[in-house]
CSV table of C-alpha atoms and ligand atoms in Angstrom, one decimal:
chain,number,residue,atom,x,y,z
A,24,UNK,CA,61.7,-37.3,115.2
A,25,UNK,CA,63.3,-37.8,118.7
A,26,UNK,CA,62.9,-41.6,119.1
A,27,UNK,CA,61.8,-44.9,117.9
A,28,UNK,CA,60.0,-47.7,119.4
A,29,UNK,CA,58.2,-50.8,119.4
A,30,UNK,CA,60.4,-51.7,116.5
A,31,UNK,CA,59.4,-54.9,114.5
A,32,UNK,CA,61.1,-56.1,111.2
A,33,UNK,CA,60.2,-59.4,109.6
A,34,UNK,CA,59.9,-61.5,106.5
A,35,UNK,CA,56.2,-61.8,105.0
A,36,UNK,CA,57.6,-64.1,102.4
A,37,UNK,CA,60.9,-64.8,101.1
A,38,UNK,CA,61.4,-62.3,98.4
A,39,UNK,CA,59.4,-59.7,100.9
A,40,UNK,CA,59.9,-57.4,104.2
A,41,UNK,CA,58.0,-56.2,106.3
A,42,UNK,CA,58.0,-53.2,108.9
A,43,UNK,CA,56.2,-51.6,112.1
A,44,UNK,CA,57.5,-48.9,114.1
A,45,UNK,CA,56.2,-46.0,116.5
A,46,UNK,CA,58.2,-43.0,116.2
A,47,UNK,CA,58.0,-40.1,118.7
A,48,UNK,CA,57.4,-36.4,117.0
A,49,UNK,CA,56.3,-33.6,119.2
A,50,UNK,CA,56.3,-31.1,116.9
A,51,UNK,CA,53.2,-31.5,114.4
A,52,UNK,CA,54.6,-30.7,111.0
A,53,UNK,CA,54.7,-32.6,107.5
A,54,UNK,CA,53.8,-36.1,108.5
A,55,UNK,CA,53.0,-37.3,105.6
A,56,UNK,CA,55.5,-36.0,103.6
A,57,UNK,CA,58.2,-37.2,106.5
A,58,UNK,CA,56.1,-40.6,106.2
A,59,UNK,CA,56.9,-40.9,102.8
A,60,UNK,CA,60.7,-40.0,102.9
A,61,UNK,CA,60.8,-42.7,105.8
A,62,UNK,CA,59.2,-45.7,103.0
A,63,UNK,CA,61.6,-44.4,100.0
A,64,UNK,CA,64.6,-44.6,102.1
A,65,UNK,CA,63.4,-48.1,104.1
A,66,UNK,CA,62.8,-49.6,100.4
A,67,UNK,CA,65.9,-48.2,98.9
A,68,UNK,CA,68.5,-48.8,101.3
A,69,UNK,CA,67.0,-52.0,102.7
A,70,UNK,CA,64.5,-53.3,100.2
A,71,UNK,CA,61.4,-53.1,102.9
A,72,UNK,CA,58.3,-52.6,100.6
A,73,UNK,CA,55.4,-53.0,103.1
A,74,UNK,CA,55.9,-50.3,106.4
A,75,UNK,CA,53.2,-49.5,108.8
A,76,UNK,CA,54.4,-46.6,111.2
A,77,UNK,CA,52.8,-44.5,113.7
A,78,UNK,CA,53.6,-41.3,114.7
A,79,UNK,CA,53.0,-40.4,118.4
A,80,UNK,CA,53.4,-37.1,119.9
A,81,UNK,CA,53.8,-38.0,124.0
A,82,UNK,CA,55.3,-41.6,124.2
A,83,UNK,CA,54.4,-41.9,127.7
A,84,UNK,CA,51.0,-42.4,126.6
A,85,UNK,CA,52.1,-45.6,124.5
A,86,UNK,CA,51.7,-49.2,125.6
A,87,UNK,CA,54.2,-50.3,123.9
A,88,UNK,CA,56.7,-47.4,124.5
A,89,UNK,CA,59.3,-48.3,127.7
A,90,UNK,CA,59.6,-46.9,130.7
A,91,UNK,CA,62.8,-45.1,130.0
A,92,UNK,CA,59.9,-42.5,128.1
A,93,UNK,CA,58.8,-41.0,130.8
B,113,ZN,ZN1,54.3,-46.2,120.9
């Protein structure tokens, strides 16, 4: 993974967390297994049980990705 963005964290209720993200990857490999290492550590370290994340290969391609990307 080289970078992160679009990054949005917020309560859902309040015993629960919730989390969206785009992360840049450019080399295709194990995403789901790097998917699920990402929830188990966002649950375990920080109690977030409900991620949605996205992986992109060219974040220049991205909406929501910033102009520093390109
Ligand atoms: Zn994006």
């Amino acid at each position: 993974m080289t970078a992160c963005h679009d990054l949005h964290i917020w309560a859902i209720s309040t015993r629960e967390t919730a989390l969206t993200a785009h992360l840049v990857r450019p080399v295709v490999e194990n995403d789901d297994g790097l998917l699920r290492l990402i929830q188990e550590q966002l649950h375990d370290r920080f109690a977030i049980e409900h991620t949605t994340i996205q992986i992109e290969r060219e974040p220049q391609h991205c909406r929501q990705a910033s102009d520093d990307f390109v």
